[in-house]
Coordinates of N, CA and C in Angstrom, one line a residue:
X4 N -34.1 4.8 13.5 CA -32.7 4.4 13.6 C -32.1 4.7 15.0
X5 N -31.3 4.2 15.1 CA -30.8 4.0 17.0 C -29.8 4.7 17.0
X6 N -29.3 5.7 17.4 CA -28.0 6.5 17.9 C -27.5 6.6 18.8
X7 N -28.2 5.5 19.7 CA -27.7 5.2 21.3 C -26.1 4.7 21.4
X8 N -24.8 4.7 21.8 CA -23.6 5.0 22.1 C -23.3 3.1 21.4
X9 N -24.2 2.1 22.0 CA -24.4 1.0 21.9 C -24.5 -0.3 20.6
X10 N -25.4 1.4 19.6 CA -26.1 0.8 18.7 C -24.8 0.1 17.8
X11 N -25.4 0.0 16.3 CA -24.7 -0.8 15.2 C -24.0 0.4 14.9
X12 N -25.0 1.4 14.3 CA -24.6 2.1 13.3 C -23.7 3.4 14.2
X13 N -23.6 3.5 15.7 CA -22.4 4.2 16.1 C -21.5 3.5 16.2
X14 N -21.6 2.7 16.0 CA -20.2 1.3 16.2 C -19.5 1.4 14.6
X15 N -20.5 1.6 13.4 CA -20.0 1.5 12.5 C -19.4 3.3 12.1
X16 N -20.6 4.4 12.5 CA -19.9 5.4 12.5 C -18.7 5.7 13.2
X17 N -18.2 5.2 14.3 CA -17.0 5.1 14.9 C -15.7 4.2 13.8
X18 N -15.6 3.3 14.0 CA -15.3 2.8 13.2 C -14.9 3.5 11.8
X19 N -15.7 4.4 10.9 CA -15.6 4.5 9.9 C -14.8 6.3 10.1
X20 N -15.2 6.4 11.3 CA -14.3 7.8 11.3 C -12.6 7.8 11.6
X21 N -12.6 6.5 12.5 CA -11.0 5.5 12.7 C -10.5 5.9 11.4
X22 N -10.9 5.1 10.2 CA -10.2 4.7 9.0 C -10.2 6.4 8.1
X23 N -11.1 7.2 8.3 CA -10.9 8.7 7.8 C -9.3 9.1 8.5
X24 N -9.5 9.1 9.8 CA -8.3 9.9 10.3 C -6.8 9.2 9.7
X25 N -7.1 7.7 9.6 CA -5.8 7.4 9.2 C -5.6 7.5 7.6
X26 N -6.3 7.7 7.1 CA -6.3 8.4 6.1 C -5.7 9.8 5.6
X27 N -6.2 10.6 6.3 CA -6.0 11.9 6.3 C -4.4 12.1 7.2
X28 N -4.0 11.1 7.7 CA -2.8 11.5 7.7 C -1.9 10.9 7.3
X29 N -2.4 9.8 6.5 CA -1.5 9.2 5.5 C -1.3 10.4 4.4
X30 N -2.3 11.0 4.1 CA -1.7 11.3 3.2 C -1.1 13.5 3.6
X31 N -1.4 13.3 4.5 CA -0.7 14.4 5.5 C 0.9 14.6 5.3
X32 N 1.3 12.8 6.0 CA 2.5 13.0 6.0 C 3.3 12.6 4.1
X33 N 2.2 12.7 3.3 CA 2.9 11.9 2.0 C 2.9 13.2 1.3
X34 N 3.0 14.1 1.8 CA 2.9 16.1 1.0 C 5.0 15.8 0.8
X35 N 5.8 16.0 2.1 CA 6.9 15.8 1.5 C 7.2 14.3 0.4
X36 N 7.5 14.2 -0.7 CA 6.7 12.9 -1.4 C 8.4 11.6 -1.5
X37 N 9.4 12.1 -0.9 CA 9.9 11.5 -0.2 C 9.3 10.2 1.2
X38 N 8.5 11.0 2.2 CA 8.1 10.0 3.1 C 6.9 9.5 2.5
X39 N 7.0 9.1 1.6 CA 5.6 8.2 1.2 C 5.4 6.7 1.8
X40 N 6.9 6.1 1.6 CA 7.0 4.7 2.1 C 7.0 4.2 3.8
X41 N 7.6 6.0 4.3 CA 7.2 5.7 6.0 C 6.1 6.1 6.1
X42 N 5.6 6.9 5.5 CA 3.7 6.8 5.7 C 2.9 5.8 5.5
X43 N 3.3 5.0 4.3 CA 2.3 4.0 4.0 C 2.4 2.7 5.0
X44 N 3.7 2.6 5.2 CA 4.0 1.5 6.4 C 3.5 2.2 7.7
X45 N 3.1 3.2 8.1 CA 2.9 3.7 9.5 C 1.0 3.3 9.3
X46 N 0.4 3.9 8.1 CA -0.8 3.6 7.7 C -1.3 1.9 7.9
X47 N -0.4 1.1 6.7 CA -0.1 0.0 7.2 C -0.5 -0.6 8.6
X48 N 0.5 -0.3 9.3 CA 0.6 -0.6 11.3 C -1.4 -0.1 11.5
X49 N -1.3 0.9 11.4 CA -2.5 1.5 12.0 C -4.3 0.6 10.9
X50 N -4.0 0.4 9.9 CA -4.6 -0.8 9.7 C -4.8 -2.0 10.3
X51 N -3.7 -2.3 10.3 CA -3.4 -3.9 11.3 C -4.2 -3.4 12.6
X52 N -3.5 -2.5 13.5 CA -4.4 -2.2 15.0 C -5.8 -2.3 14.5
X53 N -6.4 -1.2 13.6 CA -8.1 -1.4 13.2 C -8.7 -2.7 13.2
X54 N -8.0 -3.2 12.7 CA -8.7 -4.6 12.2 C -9.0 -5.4 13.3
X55 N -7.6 -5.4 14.5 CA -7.8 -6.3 15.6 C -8.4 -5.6 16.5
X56 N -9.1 -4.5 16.2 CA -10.2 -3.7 17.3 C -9.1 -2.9 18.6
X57 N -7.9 -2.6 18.1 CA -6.9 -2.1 18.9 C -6.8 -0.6 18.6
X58 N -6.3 -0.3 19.5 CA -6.0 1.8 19.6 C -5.1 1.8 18.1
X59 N -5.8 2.8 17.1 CA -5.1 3.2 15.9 C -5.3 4.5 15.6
X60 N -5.0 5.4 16.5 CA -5.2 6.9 16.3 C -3.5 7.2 16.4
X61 N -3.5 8.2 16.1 CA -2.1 9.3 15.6 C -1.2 8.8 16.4
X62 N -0.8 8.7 17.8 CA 0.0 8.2 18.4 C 0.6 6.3 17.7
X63 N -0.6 5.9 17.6 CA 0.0 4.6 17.3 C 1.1 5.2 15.2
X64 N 0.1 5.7 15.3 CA 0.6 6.5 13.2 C 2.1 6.9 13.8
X65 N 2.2 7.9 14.2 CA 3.4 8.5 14.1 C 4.9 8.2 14.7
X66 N 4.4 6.5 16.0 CA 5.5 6.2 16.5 C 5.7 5.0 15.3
X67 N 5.2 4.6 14.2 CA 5.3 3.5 13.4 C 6.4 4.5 12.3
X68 N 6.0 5.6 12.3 CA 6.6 6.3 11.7 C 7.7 6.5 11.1
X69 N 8.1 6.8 12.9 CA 8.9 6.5 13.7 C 10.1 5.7 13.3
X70 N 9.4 5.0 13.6 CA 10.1 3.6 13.7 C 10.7 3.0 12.9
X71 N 9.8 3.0 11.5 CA 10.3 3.0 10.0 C 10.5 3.3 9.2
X72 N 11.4 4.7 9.7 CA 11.0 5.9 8.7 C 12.5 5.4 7.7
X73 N 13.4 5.2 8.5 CA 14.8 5.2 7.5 C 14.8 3.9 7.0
X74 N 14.5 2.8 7.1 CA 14.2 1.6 6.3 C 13.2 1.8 4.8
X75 N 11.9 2.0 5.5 CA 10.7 2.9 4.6 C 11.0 3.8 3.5
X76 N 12.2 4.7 4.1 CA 12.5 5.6 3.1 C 13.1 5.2 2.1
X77 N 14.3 4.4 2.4 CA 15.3 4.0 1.5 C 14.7 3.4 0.5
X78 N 13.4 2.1 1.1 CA 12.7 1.1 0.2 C 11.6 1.8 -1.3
X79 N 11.4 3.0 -0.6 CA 10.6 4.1 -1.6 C 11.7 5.0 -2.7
X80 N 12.5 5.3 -1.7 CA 13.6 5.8 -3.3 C 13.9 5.0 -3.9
X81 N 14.4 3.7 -3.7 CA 14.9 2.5 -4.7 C 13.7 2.3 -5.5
X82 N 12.5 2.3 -4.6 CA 11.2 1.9 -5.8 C 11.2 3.3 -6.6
X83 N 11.3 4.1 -6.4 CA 10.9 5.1 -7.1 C 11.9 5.8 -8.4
X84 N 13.2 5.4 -7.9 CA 14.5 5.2 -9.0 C 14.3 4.1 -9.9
X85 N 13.8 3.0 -9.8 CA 13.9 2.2 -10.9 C 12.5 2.2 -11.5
X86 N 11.0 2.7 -10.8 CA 10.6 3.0 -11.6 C 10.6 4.4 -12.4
X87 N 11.2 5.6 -12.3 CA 11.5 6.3 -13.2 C 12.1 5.8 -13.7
X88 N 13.6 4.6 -13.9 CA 14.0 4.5 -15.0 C 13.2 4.0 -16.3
X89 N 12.2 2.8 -15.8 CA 11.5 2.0 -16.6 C 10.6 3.4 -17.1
X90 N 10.0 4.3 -16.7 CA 9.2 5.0 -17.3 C 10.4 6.0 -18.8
X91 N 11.5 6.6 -18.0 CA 12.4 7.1 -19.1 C 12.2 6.6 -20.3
X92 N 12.9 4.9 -19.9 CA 13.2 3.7 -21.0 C 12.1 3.7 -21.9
X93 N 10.8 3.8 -20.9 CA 9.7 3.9 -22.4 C 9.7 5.0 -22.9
X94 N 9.8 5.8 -22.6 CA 9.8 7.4 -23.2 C 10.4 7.2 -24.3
X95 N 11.7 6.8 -24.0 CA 12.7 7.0 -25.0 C 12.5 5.9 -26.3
X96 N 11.8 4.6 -25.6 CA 11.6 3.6 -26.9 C 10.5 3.7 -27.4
X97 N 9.5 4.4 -26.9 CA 8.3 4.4 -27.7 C 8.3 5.2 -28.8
X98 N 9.3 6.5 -28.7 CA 9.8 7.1 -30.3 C 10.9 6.5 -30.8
X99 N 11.4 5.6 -30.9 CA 12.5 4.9 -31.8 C 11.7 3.8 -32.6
X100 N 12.3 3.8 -33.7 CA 11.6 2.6 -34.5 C 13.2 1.9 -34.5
X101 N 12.9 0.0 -34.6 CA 14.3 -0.3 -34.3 C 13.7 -1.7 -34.7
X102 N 14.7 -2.5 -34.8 CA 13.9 -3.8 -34.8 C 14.0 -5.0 -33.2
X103 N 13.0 -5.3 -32.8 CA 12.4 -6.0 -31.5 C 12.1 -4.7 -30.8
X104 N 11.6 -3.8 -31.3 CA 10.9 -2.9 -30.6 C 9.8 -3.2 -29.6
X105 N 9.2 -3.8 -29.8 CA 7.7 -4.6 -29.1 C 8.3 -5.1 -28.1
X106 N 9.2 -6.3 -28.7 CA 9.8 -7.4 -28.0 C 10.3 -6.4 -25.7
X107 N 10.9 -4.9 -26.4 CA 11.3 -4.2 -25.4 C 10.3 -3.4 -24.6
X108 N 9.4 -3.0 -25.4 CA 8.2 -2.2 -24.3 C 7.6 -3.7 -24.0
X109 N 7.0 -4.9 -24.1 CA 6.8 -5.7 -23.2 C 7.7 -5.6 -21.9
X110 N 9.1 -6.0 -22.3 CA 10.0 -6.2 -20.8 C 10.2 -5.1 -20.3
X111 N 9.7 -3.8 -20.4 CA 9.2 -2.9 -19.6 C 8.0 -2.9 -19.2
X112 N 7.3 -3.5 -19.7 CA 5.9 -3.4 -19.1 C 6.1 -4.2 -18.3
X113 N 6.8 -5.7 -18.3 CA 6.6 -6.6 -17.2 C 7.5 -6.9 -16.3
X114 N 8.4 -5.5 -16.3 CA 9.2 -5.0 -15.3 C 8.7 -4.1 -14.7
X115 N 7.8 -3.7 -15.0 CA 7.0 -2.7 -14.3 C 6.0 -3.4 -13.5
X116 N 5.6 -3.7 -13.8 CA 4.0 -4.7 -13.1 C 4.9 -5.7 -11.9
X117 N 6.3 -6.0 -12.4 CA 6.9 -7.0 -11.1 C 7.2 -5.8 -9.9
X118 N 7.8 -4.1 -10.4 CA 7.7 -3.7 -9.1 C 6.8 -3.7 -8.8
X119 N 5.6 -2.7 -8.9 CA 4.5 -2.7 -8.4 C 4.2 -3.7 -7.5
X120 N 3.9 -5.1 -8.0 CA 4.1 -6.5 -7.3 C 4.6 -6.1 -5.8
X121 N 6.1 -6.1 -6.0 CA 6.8 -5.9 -5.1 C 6.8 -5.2 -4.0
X122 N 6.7 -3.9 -4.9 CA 6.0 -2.7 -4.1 C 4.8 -3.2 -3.2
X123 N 3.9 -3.9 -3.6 CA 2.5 -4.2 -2.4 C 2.6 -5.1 -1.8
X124 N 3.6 -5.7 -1.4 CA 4.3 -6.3 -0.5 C 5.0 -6.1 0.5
X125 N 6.0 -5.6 0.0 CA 7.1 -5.1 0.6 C 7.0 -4.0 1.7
X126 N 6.2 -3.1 1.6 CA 5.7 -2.2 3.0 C 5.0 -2.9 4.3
X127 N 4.0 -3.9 4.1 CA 3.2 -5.0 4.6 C 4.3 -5.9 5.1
X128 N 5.0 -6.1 5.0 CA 6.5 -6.4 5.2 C 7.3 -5.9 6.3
X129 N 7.7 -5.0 6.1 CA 8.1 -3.9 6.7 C 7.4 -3.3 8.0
X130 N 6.2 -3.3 8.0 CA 5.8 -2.9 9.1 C 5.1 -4.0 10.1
X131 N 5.0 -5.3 9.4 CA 4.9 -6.4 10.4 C 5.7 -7.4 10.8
X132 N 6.9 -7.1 10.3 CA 8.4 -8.5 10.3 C 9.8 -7.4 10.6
X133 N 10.5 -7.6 11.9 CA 12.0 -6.9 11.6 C 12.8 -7.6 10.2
X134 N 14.2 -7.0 9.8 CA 14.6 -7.3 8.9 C 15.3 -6.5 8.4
X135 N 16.7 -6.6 7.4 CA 17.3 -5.8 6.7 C 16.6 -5.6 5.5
X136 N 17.3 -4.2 5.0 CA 16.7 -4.0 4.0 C 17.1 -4.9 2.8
X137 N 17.9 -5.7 2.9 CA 18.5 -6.5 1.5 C 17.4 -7.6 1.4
X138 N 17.0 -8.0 3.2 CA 16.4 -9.1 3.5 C 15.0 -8.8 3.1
X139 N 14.2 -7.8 3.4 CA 13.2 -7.6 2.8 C 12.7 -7.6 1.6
X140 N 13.7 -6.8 0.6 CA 13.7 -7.0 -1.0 C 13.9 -8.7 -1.1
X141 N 14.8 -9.6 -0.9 CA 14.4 -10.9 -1.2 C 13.5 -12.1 -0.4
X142 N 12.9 -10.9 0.3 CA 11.8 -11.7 0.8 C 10.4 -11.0 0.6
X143 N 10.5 -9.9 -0.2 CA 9.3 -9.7 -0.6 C 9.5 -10.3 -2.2
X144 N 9.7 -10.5 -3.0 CA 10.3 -11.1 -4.1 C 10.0 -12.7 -4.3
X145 N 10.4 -13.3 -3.1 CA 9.9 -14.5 -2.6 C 8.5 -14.8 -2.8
X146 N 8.1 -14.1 -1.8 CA 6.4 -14.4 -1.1 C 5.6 -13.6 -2.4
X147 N 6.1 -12.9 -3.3 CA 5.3 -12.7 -4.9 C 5.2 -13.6 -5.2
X148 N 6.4 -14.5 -5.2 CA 6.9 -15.7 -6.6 C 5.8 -16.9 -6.1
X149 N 5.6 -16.5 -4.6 CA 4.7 -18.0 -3.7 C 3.5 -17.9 -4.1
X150 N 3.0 -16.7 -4.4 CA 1.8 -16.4 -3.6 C 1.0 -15.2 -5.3
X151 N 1.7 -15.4 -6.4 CA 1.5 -14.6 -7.3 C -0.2 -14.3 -7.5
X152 N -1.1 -15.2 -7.3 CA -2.6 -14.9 -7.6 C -3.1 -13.8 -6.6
X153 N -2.6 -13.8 -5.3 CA -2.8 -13.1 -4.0 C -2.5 -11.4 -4.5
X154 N -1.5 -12.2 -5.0 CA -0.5 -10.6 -5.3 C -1.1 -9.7 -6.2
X155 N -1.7 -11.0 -7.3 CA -2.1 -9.7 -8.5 C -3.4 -9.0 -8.0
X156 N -4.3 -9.9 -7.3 CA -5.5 -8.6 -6.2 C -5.5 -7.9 -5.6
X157 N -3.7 -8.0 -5.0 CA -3.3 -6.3 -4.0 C -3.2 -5.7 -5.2
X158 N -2.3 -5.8 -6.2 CA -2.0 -4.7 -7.4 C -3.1 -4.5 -8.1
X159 N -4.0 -5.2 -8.4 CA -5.5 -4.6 -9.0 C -5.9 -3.5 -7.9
X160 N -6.3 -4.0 -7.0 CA -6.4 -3.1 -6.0 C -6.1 -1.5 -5.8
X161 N -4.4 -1.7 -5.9 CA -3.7 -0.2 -5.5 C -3.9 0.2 -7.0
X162 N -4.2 -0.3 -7.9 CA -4.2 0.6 -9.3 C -5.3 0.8 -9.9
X163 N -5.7 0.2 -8.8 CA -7.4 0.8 -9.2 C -7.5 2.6 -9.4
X164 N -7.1 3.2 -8.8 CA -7.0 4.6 -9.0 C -6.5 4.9 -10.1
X165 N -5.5 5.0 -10.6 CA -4.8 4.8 -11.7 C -5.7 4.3 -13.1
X166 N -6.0 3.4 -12.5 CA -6.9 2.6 -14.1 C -7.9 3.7 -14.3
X167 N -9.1 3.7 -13.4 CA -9.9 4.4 -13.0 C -9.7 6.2 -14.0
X168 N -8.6 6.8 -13.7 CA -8.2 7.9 -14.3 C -8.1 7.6 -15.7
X169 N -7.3 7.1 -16.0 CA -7.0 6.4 -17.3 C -8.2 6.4 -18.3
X170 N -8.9 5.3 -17.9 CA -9.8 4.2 -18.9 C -11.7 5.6 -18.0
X171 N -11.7 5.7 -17.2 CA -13.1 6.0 -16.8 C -12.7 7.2 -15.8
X172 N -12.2 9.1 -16.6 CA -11.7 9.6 -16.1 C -13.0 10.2 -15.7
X173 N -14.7 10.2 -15.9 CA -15.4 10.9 -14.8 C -15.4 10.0 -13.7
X174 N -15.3 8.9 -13.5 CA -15.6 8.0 -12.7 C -14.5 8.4 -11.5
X175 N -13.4 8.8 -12.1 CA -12.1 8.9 -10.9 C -12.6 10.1 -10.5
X176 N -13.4 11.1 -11.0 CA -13.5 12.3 -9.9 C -14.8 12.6 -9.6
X177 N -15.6 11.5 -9.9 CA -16.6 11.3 -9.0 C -16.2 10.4 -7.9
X178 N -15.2 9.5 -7.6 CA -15.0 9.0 -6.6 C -13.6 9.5 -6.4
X179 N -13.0 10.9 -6.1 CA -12.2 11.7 -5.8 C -12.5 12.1 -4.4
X180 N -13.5 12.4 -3.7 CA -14.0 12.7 -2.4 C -13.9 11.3 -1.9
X181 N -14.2 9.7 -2.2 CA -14.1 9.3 -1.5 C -12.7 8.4 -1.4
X182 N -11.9 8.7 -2.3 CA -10.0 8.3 -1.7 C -10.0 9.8 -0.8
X183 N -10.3 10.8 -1.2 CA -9.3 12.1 -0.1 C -10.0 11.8 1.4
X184 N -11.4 11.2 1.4 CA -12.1 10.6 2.7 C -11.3 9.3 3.9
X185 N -11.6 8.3 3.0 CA -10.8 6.9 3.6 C -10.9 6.2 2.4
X186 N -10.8 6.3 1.0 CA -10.6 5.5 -0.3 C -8.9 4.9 0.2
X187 N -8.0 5.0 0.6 CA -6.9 4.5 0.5 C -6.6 3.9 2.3
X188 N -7.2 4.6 3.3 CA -7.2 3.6 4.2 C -7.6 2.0 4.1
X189 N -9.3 2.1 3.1 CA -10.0 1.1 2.9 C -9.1 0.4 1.8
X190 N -8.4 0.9 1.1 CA -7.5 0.2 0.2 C -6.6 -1.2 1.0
X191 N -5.5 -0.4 1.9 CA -5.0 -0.6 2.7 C -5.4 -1.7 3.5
X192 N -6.9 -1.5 3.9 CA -7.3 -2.6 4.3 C -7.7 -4.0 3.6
X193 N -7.9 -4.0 2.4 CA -8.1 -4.9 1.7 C -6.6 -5.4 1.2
X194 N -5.9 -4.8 1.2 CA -4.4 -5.2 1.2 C -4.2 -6.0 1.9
X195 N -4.1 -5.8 3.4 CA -3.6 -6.5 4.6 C -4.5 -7.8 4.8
X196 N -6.0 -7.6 4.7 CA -6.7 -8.6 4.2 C -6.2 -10.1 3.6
X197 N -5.9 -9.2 2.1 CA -5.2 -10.8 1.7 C -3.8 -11.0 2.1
X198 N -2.9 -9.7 2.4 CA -1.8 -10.3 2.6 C -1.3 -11.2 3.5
X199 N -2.3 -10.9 4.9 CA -2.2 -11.8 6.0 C -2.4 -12.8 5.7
X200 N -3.0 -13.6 4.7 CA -3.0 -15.3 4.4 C -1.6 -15.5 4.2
X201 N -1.2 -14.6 3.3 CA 0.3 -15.0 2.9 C 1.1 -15.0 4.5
X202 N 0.8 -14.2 5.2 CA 1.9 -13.9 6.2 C 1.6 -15.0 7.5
X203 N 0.3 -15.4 7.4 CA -0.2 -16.4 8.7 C 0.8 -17.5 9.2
X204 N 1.6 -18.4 7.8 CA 2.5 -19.3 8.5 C 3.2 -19.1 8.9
X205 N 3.8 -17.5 9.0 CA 5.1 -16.8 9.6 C 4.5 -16.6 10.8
X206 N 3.6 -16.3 11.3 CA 3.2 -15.8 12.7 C 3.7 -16.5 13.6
X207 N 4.0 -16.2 15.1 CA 4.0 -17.1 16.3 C 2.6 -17.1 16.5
X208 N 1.8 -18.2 17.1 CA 1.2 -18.5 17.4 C 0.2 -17.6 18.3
X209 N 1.0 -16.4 19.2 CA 0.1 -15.6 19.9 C 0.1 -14.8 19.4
X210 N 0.1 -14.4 18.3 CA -1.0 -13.5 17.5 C 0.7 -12.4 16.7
X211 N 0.2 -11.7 15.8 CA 1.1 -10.7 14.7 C 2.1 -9.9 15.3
X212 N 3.1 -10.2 15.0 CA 4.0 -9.3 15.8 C 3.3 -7.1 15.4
X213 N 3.5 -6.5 16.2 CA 3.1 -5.2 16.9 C 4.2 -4.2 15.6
X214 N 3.8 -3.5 14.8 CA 4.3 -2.8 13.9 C 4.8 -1.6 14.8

């Protein structure tokens, strides 16, 4: 095997230690669980740089941070206020017997799956398009409603962990070492992957605007 500075496999070990770091401070900065949404958008940014073979070490992470931190934040409490309500809502209707009982944990279940939706958009969003925040909620809402087949393999995707725990809980902690590694940078990256089809007709022509 070749270890020369040159070879494949330092190119790929380099590379593969890129996507650890930004990992490891994604979820660094996601301990206060308030800044989750400026982390994930700063993670986000520093994806985007990886991909195009650009500087994506801590300085590019923490001025995206930066940058989106009060936008980011806001977009994460709102998500995270209406999904605790929908979680309450089922709490509370899953012990009531009533009549259209069903009829209601469906429209929570598919009020739930539209944030989510929304949610894996909407940060991808945010860290590659300026914009208000009103404008981004109806333009990530939009580009769901466009683009819904795209959408549902980001949300397969980010719930993969989730399912995983759920339905095949040795399986989530045998692959517990590799999300705390780069399991959610590599997420990330398969996010932006397909998101960017969705985002390509928005681009100018010389390339993605700079998160």
């Amino acid at each position: 095997m070749n270890f020369s500075p040159d070879s494949r496999f330092f190119a790929f070990c380099t590379r593969l230690v890129e996507l650890v770091k930004i990992n490891l401070l994604w979820m660094l900065c996601c301990l206060p669980l308030f800044t989750v949404g400026a982390a994930t958008t700063a993670m986000l940014t520093c994806v985007y740089a990886f991909r195009d073979g650009e500087d994506c070490g801590s300085r590019v992470f923490f001025r995206a941070f930066r940058k989106h931190f009060g936008k980011a934040t806001v977009l994460w409490l709102l998500i995270s206020f209406f999904g605790a309500m929908l979680a309450l809502d089922y709490a509370i209707v899953a012990y009531l017997e009533f009549p259209g009982r069903m009829a209601v944990i469906v429209l929570i279940a598919f009020l739930a799956l539209s944030l989510v939706l929304v949610s894996g958009m909407i940060f991808p969003l945010v860290s590659q398009f300026p914009g208000k925040i009103k404008e981004m909620v109806i333009n990530a809402i939009l580009l769901c409603l466009a683009n819904l087949p795209k959408m549902l393999l980001v949300t397969a995707m980010n719930l993969l962990p989730v399912l995983l725990f759920l339905i095949l809980p040795q399986a989530f902690f045998f692959a517990g070492f590799l999300l705390i590694l780069c399991g959610f940078s590599l997420m990330a990256l398969y996010d932006i992957t397909v998101i960017e089809k969705i985002f390509a007709p928005f681009r100018p022509e010389e390339g993605h605007a700079k998160g």
